[in-house]
Amino acid sequence: DTGVSQNPRHKITKRGQNVTFRCDPISEHNRLYWYRQTLGQGPEFLTYFQNEAQLEKSRLLSDRFSAERPKGSFSTLEIQRTEQGDSAMYLCASIEQEEGDNGYTFGSGTRLTVV
Amino acid sequence: QKEVEQNSGPLSVPEGAIASLNCTYSDRVSQSFFWYRQYSGKSPELIMSIYSNGDKEDGRFTAQLNKASQYVSLLIRDSQPSDSATYLCAVTGRRALTFGSGTRLQVQP
């Protein structure tokens, strides 16, 4: 078990392009979270899944953002028509639901730069 | 009012001193509290959790919780230059962890 894995580590894209990030959670973890972190701020909740069901989405997640978790395993986060304001670190975390309120383990993150 | 508030710092302490980091939260239903350490350009790393009032010690780290005052703190004893990082306070919310903006700690050799 190598922990939560995120790819790519870095992504530079031109404004208006679409990007997709992938997160592979710890294998037995049924909950998966996406957060976004901008410089000088703490991580902000975007959305989370329990197995394959997307249970909640933040208001931060505009309709240009979509997340999926097919078969309850890995998850993807897609941003369409990227804007400079989307530049941030995108973090994924997973947890086994039965662990209750244990803290999350984050992946290494994907740093997005929109130019 | 932010849900989780932290002084952004930087908090500067000399090597070997005690660093004290503070956090207040607004949601009284929060039950679990966490401290994460984040080095520049890296993702947050969980270092402490606390669930009940009082102190919890783990090595050089002590977390303190006062639910009546809605206050969480982290003490780092014998601070080392390698402790220089941003420390994020996180509390359980209605759907997911809510994070503060973090306090930047600088330990001077």
mmCIF file of N, CA and C in Angstrom, chain A residues 6-108:
data_model
loop_
_atom_site.group_PDB
_atom_site.id
_atom_site.type_symbol
_atom_site.label_atom_id
_atom_site.label_comp_id
_atom_site.label_asym_id
_atom_site.label_seq_id
_atom_site.Cartn_x
_atom_site.Cartn_y
_atom_site.Cartn_z
ATOM 1 N N GLN A 6 -1.710 10.623 -6.553
ATOM 2 C CA GLN A 6 -2.332 11.595 -7.441
ATOM 3 C C GLN A 6 -1.450 11.823 -8.665
ATOM 4 N N ASN A 7 -2.109 11.954 -9.800
ATOM 5 C CA ASN A 7 -1.405 12.222 -11.048
ATOM 6 C C ASN A 7 -2.202 13.196 -11.909
ATOM 7 N N PRO A 8 -1.514 14.071 -12.635
ATOM 8 C CA PRO A 8 -0.063 14.279 -12.574
ATOM 9 C C PRO A 8 0.310 15.083 -11.339
ATOM 10 N N ARG A 9 1.582 15.243 -11.077
ATOM 11 C CA ARG A 9 2.030 16.065 -9.953
ATOM 12 C C ARG A 9 1.912 17.548 -10.295
ATOM 13 N N HIS A 10 2.201 17.855 -11.546
ATOM 14 C CA HIS A 10 2.124 19.239 -12.008
ATOM 15 C C HIS A 10 1.446 19.260 -13.369
ATOM 16 N N LYS A 11 0.667 20.331 -13.587
ATOM 17 C CA LYS A 11 0.024 20.508 -14.884
ATOM 18 C C LYS A 11 0.003 21.992 -15.208
ATOM 19 N N ILE A 12 0.551 22.332 -16.373
ATOM 20 C CA ILE A 12 0.484 23.696 -16.866
ATOM 21 C C ILE A 12 -0.397 23.663 -18.089
ATOM 22 N N THR A 13 -1.394 24.511 -18.134
ATOM 23 C CA THR A 13 -2.324 24.509 -19.245
ATOM 24 C C THR A 13 -2.661 25.927 -19.641
ATOM 25 N N LYS A 14 -3.081 26.076 -20.863
ATOM 26 C CA LYS A 14 -3.510 27.383 -21.333
ATOM 27 C C LYS A 14 -4.971 27.608 -20.961
ATOM 28 N N ARG A 15 -5.268 28.851 -20.693
ATOM 29 C CA ARG A 15 -6.640 29.223 -20.373
ATOM 30 C C ARG A 15 -7.596 28.730 -21.450
ATOM 31 N N GLY A 16 -8.702 28.142 -21.001
ATOM 32 C CA GLY A 16 -9.686 27.644 -21.953
ATOM 33 C C GLY A 16 -9.582 26.163 -22.246
ATOM 34 N N GLN A 17 -8.436 25.567 -21.887
ATOM 35 C CA GLN A 17 -8.261 24.128 -22.109
ATOM 36 C C GLN A 17 -8.932 23.333 -20.995
ATOM 37 N N ASN A 18 -9.194 22.079 -21.286
ATOM 38 C CA ASN A 18 -9.727 21.151 -20.279
ATOM 39 C C ASN A 18 -8.581 20.360 -19.667
ATOM 40 N N VAL A 19 -8.708 20.080 -18.367
ATOM 41 C CA VAL A 19 -7.703 19.251 -17.696
ATOM 42 C C VAL A 19 -8.411 18.191 -16.855
ATOM 43 N N THR A 20 -7.732 17.082 -16.661
ATOM 44 C CA THR A 20 -8.270 15.997 -15.831
ATOM 45 C C THR A 20 -7.189 15.499 -14.895
ATOM 46 N N PHE A 21 -7.551 15.337 -13.631
ATOM 47 C CA PHE A 21 -6.634 14.822 -12.621
ATOM 48 C C PHE A 21 -7.165 13.479 -12.133
ATOM 49 N N ARG A 22 -6.228 12.646 -11.676
ATOM 50 C CA ARG A 22 -6.621 11.339 -11.179
ATOM 51 C C ARG A 22 -6.155 11.153 -9.751
ATOM 52 N N CYS A 23 -6.975 10.451 -8.974
ATOM 53 C CA CYS A 23 -6.625 10.099 -7.599
ATOM 54 C C CYS A 23 -6.884 8.615 -7.378
ATOM 55 N N ASP A 24 -5.872 7.918 -6.904
ATOM 56 C CA ASP A 24 -6.021 6.518 -6.506
ATOM 57 C C ASP A 24 -5.953 6.461 -4.986
ATOM 58 N N PRO A 25 -7.063 6.153 -4.326
ATOM 59 C CA PRO A 25 -7.071 6.143 -2.853
ATOM 60 C C PRO A 25 -6.409 4.883 -2.308
ATOM 61 N N ILE A 26 -6.236 4.856 -1.011
ATOM 62 C CA ILE A 26 -5.811 3.631 -0.327
ATOM 63 C C ILE A 26 -6.895 2.577 -0.571
ATOM 64 N N SER A 27 -6.500 1.374 -0.902
ATOM 65 C CA SER A 27 -7.404 0.398 -1.505
ATOM 66 C C SER A 27 -8.664 0.090 -0.687
ATOM 67 N N GLU A 28 -8.574 0.016 0.616
ATOM 68 C CA GLU A 28 -9.762 -0.358 1.383
ATOM 69 C C GLU A 28 -10.617 0.838 1.804
ATOM 70 N N HIS A 29 -10.220 2.035 1.393
ATOM 71 C CA HIS A 29 -10.936 3.240 1.810
ATOM 72 C C HIS A 29 -12.132 3.483 0.908
ATOM 73 N N ASN A 30 -13.307 3.624 1.522
ATOM 74 C CA ASN A 30 -14.499 3.817 0.712
ATOM 75 C C ASN A 30 -14.888 5.287 0.574
ATOM 76 N N ARG A 31 -14.278 6.164 1.343
ATOM 77 C CA ARG A 31 -14.574 7.597 1.180
ATOM 78 C C ARG A 31 -13.386 8.295 0.538
ATOM 79 N N LEU A 32 -13.711 9.182 -0.388
ATOM 80 C CA LEU A 32 -12.681 9.914 -1.116
ATOM 81 C C LEU A 32 -13.095 11.373 -1.200
ATOM 82 N N TYR A 33 -12.151 12.251 -0.897
ATOM 83 C CA TYR A 33 -12.419 13.694 -0.849
ATOM 84 C C TYR A 33 -11.511 14.426 -1.822
ATOM 85 N N TRP A 34 -12.054 15.490 -2.409
ATOM 86 C CA TRP A 34 -11.262 16.425 -3.191
ATOM 87 C C TRP A 34 -11.288 17.792 -2.500
ATOM 88 N N TYR A 35 -10.100 18.381 -2.402
ATOM 89 C CA TYR A 35 -9.942 19.720 -1.845
ATOM 90 C C TYR A 35 -9.124 20.553 -2.825
ATOM 91 N N ARG A 36 -9.248 21.855 -2.698
ATOM 92 C CA ARG A 36 -8.424 22.783 -3.461
ATOM 93 C C ARG A 36 -7.729 23.715 -2.476
ATOM 94 N N GLN A 37 -6.460 24.000 -2.743
ATOM 95 C CA GLN A 37 -5.701 24.886 -1.880
ATOM 96 C C GLN A 37 -4.976 25.921 -2.702
ATOM 97 N N THR A 38 -5.253 27.181 -2.407
ATOM 98 C CA THR A 38 -4.531 28.281 -3.043
ATOM 99 C C THR A 38 -3.498 28.828 -2.079
ATOM 100 N N LEU A 39 -2.582 29.608 -2.602
ATOM 101 C CA LEU A 39 -1.444 30.094 -1.833
ATOM 102 C C LEU A 39 -1.906 30.888 -0.616
ATOM 103 N N GLY A 40 -1.394 30.502 0.548
ATOM 104 C CA GLY A 40 -1.708 31.237 1.770
ATOM 105 C C GLY A 40 -3.031 30.858 2.410
ATOM 106 N N GLN A 41 -3.705 29.892 1.823
ATOM 107 C CA GLN A 41 -4.991 29.439 2.373
ATOM 108 C C GLN A 41 -4.921 27.976 2.768
ATOM 109 N N GLY A 42 -5.879 27.569 3.612
ATOM 110 C CA GLY A 42 -5.979 26.158 3.916
ATOM 111 C C GLY A 42 -6.754 25.430 2.827
ATOM 112 N N PRO A 43 -6.710 24.112 2.831
ATOM 113 C CA PRO A 43 -7.494 23.363 1.845
ATOM 114 C C PRO A 43 -8.985 23.660 1.977
ATOM 115 N N GLU A 44 -9.651 23.789 0.826
ATOM 116 C CA GLU A 44 -11.093 24.043 0.796
ATOM 117 C C GLU A 44 -11.793 22.832 0.184
ATOM 118 N N PHE A 45 -12.844 22.382 0.852
ATOM 119 C CA PHE A 45 -13.597 21.223 0.416
ATOM 120 C C PHE A 45 -14.249 21.477 -0.944
ATOM 121 N N LEU A 46 -14.133 20.481 -1.838
ATOM 122 C CA LEU A 46 -14.809 20.551 -3.136
ATOM 123 C C LEU A 46 -15.950 19.543 -3.228
ATOM 124 N N THR A 47 -15.633 18.260 -2.963
ATOM 125 C CA THR A 47 -16.632 17.217 -3.115
ATOM 126 C C THR A 47 -16.140 15.945 -2.444
ATOM 127 N N TYR A 48 -17.061 15.008 -2.181
ATOM 128 C CA TYR A 48 -16.621 13.722 -1.683
ATOM 129 C C TYR A 48 -17.524 12.595 -2.170
ATOM 130 N N PHE A 49 -16.942 11.412 -2.161
ATOM 131 C CA PHE A 49 -17.611 10.201 -2.613
ATOM 132 C C PHE A 49 -17.613 9.171 -1.484
ATOM 133 N N GLN A 50 -18.693 8.444 -1.429
ATOM 134 C CA GLN A 50 -18.704 7.213 -0.647
ATOM 135 C C GLN A 50 -18.914 6.093 -1.650
ATOM 136 N N ASN A 51 -17.911 5.262 -1.787
ATOM 137 C CA ASN A 51 -17.871 4.293 -2.892
ATOM 138 C C ASN A 51 -18.013 5.070 -4.193
ATOM 139 N N GLU A 52 -18.977 4.693 -5.054
ATOM 140 C CA GLU A 52 -19.089 5.400 -6.336
ATOM 141 C C GLU A 52 -20.052 6.578 -6.282
ATOM 142 N N ALA A 53 -20.734 6.773 -5.173
ATOM 143 C CA ALA A 53 -21.737 7.831 -5.071
ATOM 144 C C ALA A 53 -21.105 9.158 -4.646
ATOM 145 N N GLN A 54 -21.370 10.188 -5.437
ATOM 146 C CA GLN A 54 -20.923 11.533 -5.068
ATOM 147 C C GLN A 54 -21.972 12.119 -4.134
ATOM 148 N N LEU A 55 -21.613 12.296 -2.877
ATOM 149 C CA LEU A 55 -22.601 12.646 -1.867
ATOM 150 C C LEU A 55 -22.799 14.137 -1.675
ATOM 151 N N GLU A 56 -21.768 14.906 -1.924
ATOM 152 C CA GLU A 56 -21.931 16.337 -1.736
ATOM 153 C C GLU A 56 -20.917 17.107 -2.563
ATOM 154 N N LYS A 57 -21.342 18.295 -3.008
ATOM 155 C CA LYS A 57 -20.479 19.183 -3.774
ATOM 156 C C LYS A 57 -20.523 20.565 -3.157
ATOM 157 N N SER A 58 -19.369 21.185 -3.041
ATOM 158 C CA SER A 58 -19.286 22.537 -2.519
ATOM 159 C C SER A 58 -19.786 23.529 -3.560
ATOM 160 N N ARG A 59 -20.196 24.691 -3.067
ATOM 161 C CA ARG A 59 -20.551 25.767 -3.998
ATOM 162 C C ARG A 59 -19.341 26.226 -4.789
ATOM 163 N N LEU A 60 -18.129 25.911 -4.275
ATOM 164 C CA LEU A 60 -16.909 26.247 -5.018
ATOM 165 C C LEU A 60 -16.837 25.482 -6.338
ATOM 166 N N LEU A 61 -17.530 24.366 -6.401
ATOM 167 C CA LEU A 61 -17.451 23.490 -7.566
ATOM 168 C C LEU A 61 -18.452 23.975 -8.610
ATOM 169 N N SER A 62 -17.966 24.885 -9.490
ATOM 170 C CA SER A 62 -18.857 25.411 -10.513
ATOM 171 C C SER A 62 -19.181 24.311 -11.514
ATOM 172 N N ASP A 63 -20.071 24.620 -12.465
ATOM 173 C CA ASP A 63 -20.470 23.597 -13.438
ATOM 174 C C ASP A 63 -19.357 23.302 -14.435
ATOM 175 N N ARG A 64 -18.225 24.007 -14.329
ATOM 176 C CA ARG A 64 -17.079 23.643 -15.167
ATOM 177 C C ARG A 64 -16.305 22.464 -14.562
ATOM 178 N N PHE A 65 -16.608 22.170 -13.316
ATOM 179 C CA PHE A 65 -15.923 21.087 -12.603
ATOM 180 C C PHE A 65 -16.819 19.853 -12.570
ATOM 181 N N SER A 66 -16.230 18.709 -12.804
ATOM 182 C CA SER A 66 -16.964 17.467 -12.632
ATOM 183 C C SER A 66 -16.031 16.413 -12.056
ATOM 184 N N ALA A 67 -16.577 15.612 -11.174
ATOM 185 C CA ALA A 67 -15.799 14.549 -10.552
ATOM 186 C C ALA A 67 -16.557 13.244 -10.677
ATOM 187 N N GLU A 68 -15.780 12.179 -10.837
ATOM 188 C CA GLU A 68 -16.364 10.849 -10.945
ATOM 189 C C GLU A 68 -15.543 9.877 -10.132
ATOM 190 N N ARG A 69 -16.195 8.797 -9.753
ATOM 191 C CA ARG A 69 -15.492 7.699 -9.093
ATOM 192 C C ARG A 69 -16.148 6.391 -9.547
ATOM 193 N N PRO A 70 -15.841 6.010 -10.773
ATOM 194 C CA PRO A 70 -16.453 4.792 -11.302
ATOM 195 C C PRO A 70 -16.011 3.563 -10.518
ATOM 196 N N LYS A 71 -16.968 2.700 -10.201
ATOM 197 C CA LYS A 71 -16.704 1.447 -9.496
ATOM 198 C C LYS A 71 -16.141 1.674 -8.097
ATOM 199 N N GLY A 72 -16.215 2.885 -7.614
ATOM 200 C CA GLY A 72 -15.774 3.131 -6.252
ATOM 201 C C GLY A 72 -14.292 2.964 -6.015
ATOM 202 N N SER A 73 -13.490 3.055 -7.090
ATOM 203 C CA SER A 73 -12.053 2.895 -6.900
ATOM 204 C C SER A 73 -11.373 4.245 -7.082
ATOM 205 N N PHE A 74 -10.675 4.461 -8.203
ATOM 206 C CA PHE A 74 -10.012 5.737 -8.435
ATOM 207 C C PHE A 74 -11.058 6.802 -8.742
ATOM 208 N N SER A 75 -10.631 8.050 -8.654
ATOM 209 C CA SER A 75 -11.517 9.171 -8.956
ATOM 210 C C SER A 75 -10.822 10.104 -9.927
ATOM 211 N N THR A 76 -11.608 10.799 -10.735
ATOM 212 C CA THR A 76 -11.081 11.837 -11.612
ATOM 213 C C THR A 76 -11.806 13.145 -11.332
ATOM 214 N N LEU A 77 -11.054 14.223 -11.473
ATOM 215 C CA LEU A 77 -11.593 15.578 -11.363
ATOM 216 C C LEU A 77 -11.269 16.287 -12.662
ATOM 217 N N GLU A 78 -12.294 16.719 -13.384
ATOM 218 C CA GLU A 78 -12.100 17.405 -14.650
ATOM 219 C C GLU A 78 -12.515 18.860 -14.509
ATOM 220 N N ILE A 79 -11.700 19.735 -15.061
ATOM 221 C CA ILE A 79 -12.029 21.151 -15.134
ATOM 222 C C ILE A 79 -12.115 21.514 -16.606
ATOM 223 N N GLN A 80 -13.259 21.996 -17.020
ATOM 224 C CA GLN A 80 -13.437 22.415 -18.406
ATOM 225 C C GLN A 80 -13.227 23.922 -18.527
ATOM 226 N N ARG A 81 -12.724 24.317 -19.687
ATOM 227 C CA ARG A 81 -12.549 25.758 -19.990
ATOM 228 C C ARG A 81 -11.830 26.452 -18.821
ATOM 229 N N THR A 82 -10.632 25.992 -18.532
ATOM 230 C CA THR A 82 -9.905 26.490 -17.362
ATOM 231 C C THR A 82 -9.739 28.008 -17.394
ATOM 232 N N GLU A 83 -9.727 28.570 -16.203
ATOM 233 C CA GLU A 83 -9.524 30.007 -15.993
ATOM 234 C C GLU A 83 -8.307 30.187 -15.093
ATOM 235 N N GLN A 84 -7.724 31.381 -15.112
ATOM 236 C CA GLN A 84 -6.534 31.614 -14.293
ATOM 237 C C GLN A 84 -6.839 31.409 -12.814
ATOM 238 N N GLY A 85 -8.059 31.696 -12.409
ATOM 239 C CA GLY A 85 -8.452 31.507 -11.020
ATOM 240 C C GLY A 85 -8.512 30.051 -10.588
ATOM 241 N N ASP A 86 -8.402 29.136 -11.547
ATOM 242 C CA ASP A 86 -8.382 27.709 -11.203
ATOM 243 C C ASP A 86 -6.989 27.258 -10.770
ATOM 244 N N SER A 87 -6.000 28.101 -10.942
ATOM 245 C CA SER A 87 -4.636 27.746 -10.541
ATOM 246 C C SER A 87 -4.600 27.499 -9.041
ATOM 247 N N ALA A 88 -4.186 26.325 -8.663
ATOM 248 C CA ALA A 88 -4.212 25.914 -7.264
ATOM 249 C C ALA A 88 -3.583 24.541 -7.154
ATOM 250 N N MET A 89 -3.451 24.072 -5.893
ATOM 251 C CA MET A 89 -3.098 22.685 -5.634
ATOM 252 C C MET A 89 -4.399 21.929 -5.410
ATOM 253 N N TYR A 90 -4.587 20.845 -6.132
ATOM 254 C CA TYR A 90 -5.775 20.019 -5.954
ATOM 255 C C TYR A 90 -5.366 18.764 -5.175
ATOM 256 N N LEU A 91 -6.006 18.602 -4.036
ATOM 257 C CA LEU A 91 -5.636 17.539 -3.100
ATOM 258 C C LEU A 91 -6.734 16.491 -3.016
ATOM 259 N N CYS A 92 -6.312 15.260 -2.922
ATOM 260 C CA CYS A 92 -7.230 14.141 -2.755
ATOM 261 C C CYS A 92 -6.910 13.458 -1.430
ATOM 262 N N ALA A 93 -7.927 13.008 -0.744
ATOM 263 C CA ALA A 93 -7.732 12.290 0.518
ATOM 264 C C ALA A 93 -8.714 11.135 0.573
ATOM 265 N N SER A 94 -8.361 10.092 1.291
ATOM 266 C CA SER A 94 -9.288 8.976 1.442
ATOM 267 C C SER A 94 -9.321 8.524 2.888
ATOM 268 N N ILE A 95 -10.409 7.840 3.233
ATOM 269 C CA ILE A 95 -10.577 7.353 4.596
ATOM 270 C C ILE A 95 -11.529 6.155 4.560
ATOM 271 N N GLU A 96 -11.321 5.239 5.466
ATOM 272 C CA GLU A 96 -12.248 4.141 5.656
ATOM 273 C C GLU A 96 -13.385 4.653 6.536
ATOM 274 N N GLN A 97 -14.600 4.587 6.060
ATOM 275 C CA GLN A 97 -15.731 5.196 6.762
ATOM 276 C C GLN A 97 -15.824 4.739 8.202
ATOM 277 N N GLU A 98 -15.551 3.452 8.430
ATOM 278 C CA GLU A 98 -15.699 2.910 9.774
ATOM 279 C C GLU A 98 -14.663 3.487 10.738
ATOM 280 N N GLU A 99 -13.647 4.178 10.200
ATOM 281 C CA GLU A 99 -12.663 4.823 11.071
ATOM 282 C C GLU A 99 -13.230 6.078 11.702
ATOM 283 N N GLY A 100 -14.444 6.440 11.265
ATOM 284 C CA GLY A 100 -15.115 7.572 11.878
ATOM 285 C C GLY A 100 -14.393 8.869 11.625
ATOM 286 N N ASP A 101 -14.089 9.578 12.683
ATOM 287 C CA ASP A 101 -13.544 10.910 12.533
ATOM 288 C C ASP A 101 -12.032 10.939 12.575
ATOM 289 N N ASN A 102 -11.386 9.904 12.106
ATOM 290 C CA ASN A 102 -9.932 9.998 11.995
ATOM 291 C C ASN A 102 -9.562 11.012 10.917
ATOM 292 N N GLY A 103 -8.426 11.594 11.057
ATOM 293 C CA GLY A 103 -7.979 12.574 10.082
ATOM 294 C C GLY A 103 -7.701 11.932 8.738
ATOM 295 N N TYR A 104 -7.733 12.751 7.723
ATOM 296 C CA TYR A 104 -7.511 12.255 6.368
ATOM 297 C C TYR A 104 -6.021 12.121 6.077
ATOM 298 N N THR A 105 -5.726 11.206 5.178
ATOM 299 C CA THR A 105 -4.402 11.112 4.584
ATOM 300 C C THR A 105 -4.488 11.675 3.179
ATOM 301 N N PHE A 106 -3.714 12.702 2.928
ATOM 302 C CA PHE A 106 -3.730 13.336 1.619
ATOM 303 C C PHE A 106 -2.711 12.702 0.683
ATOM 304 N N GLY A 107 -3.010 12.766 -0.606
ATOM 305 C CA GLY A 107 -2.014 12.460 -1.609
ATOM 306 C C GLY A 107 -1.066 13.642 -1.757
ATOM 307 N N SER A 108 -0.141 13.506 -2.683
ATOM 308 C CA SER A 108 0.869 14.557 -2.888
ATOM 309 C C SER A 108 0.315 15.781 -3.597
#
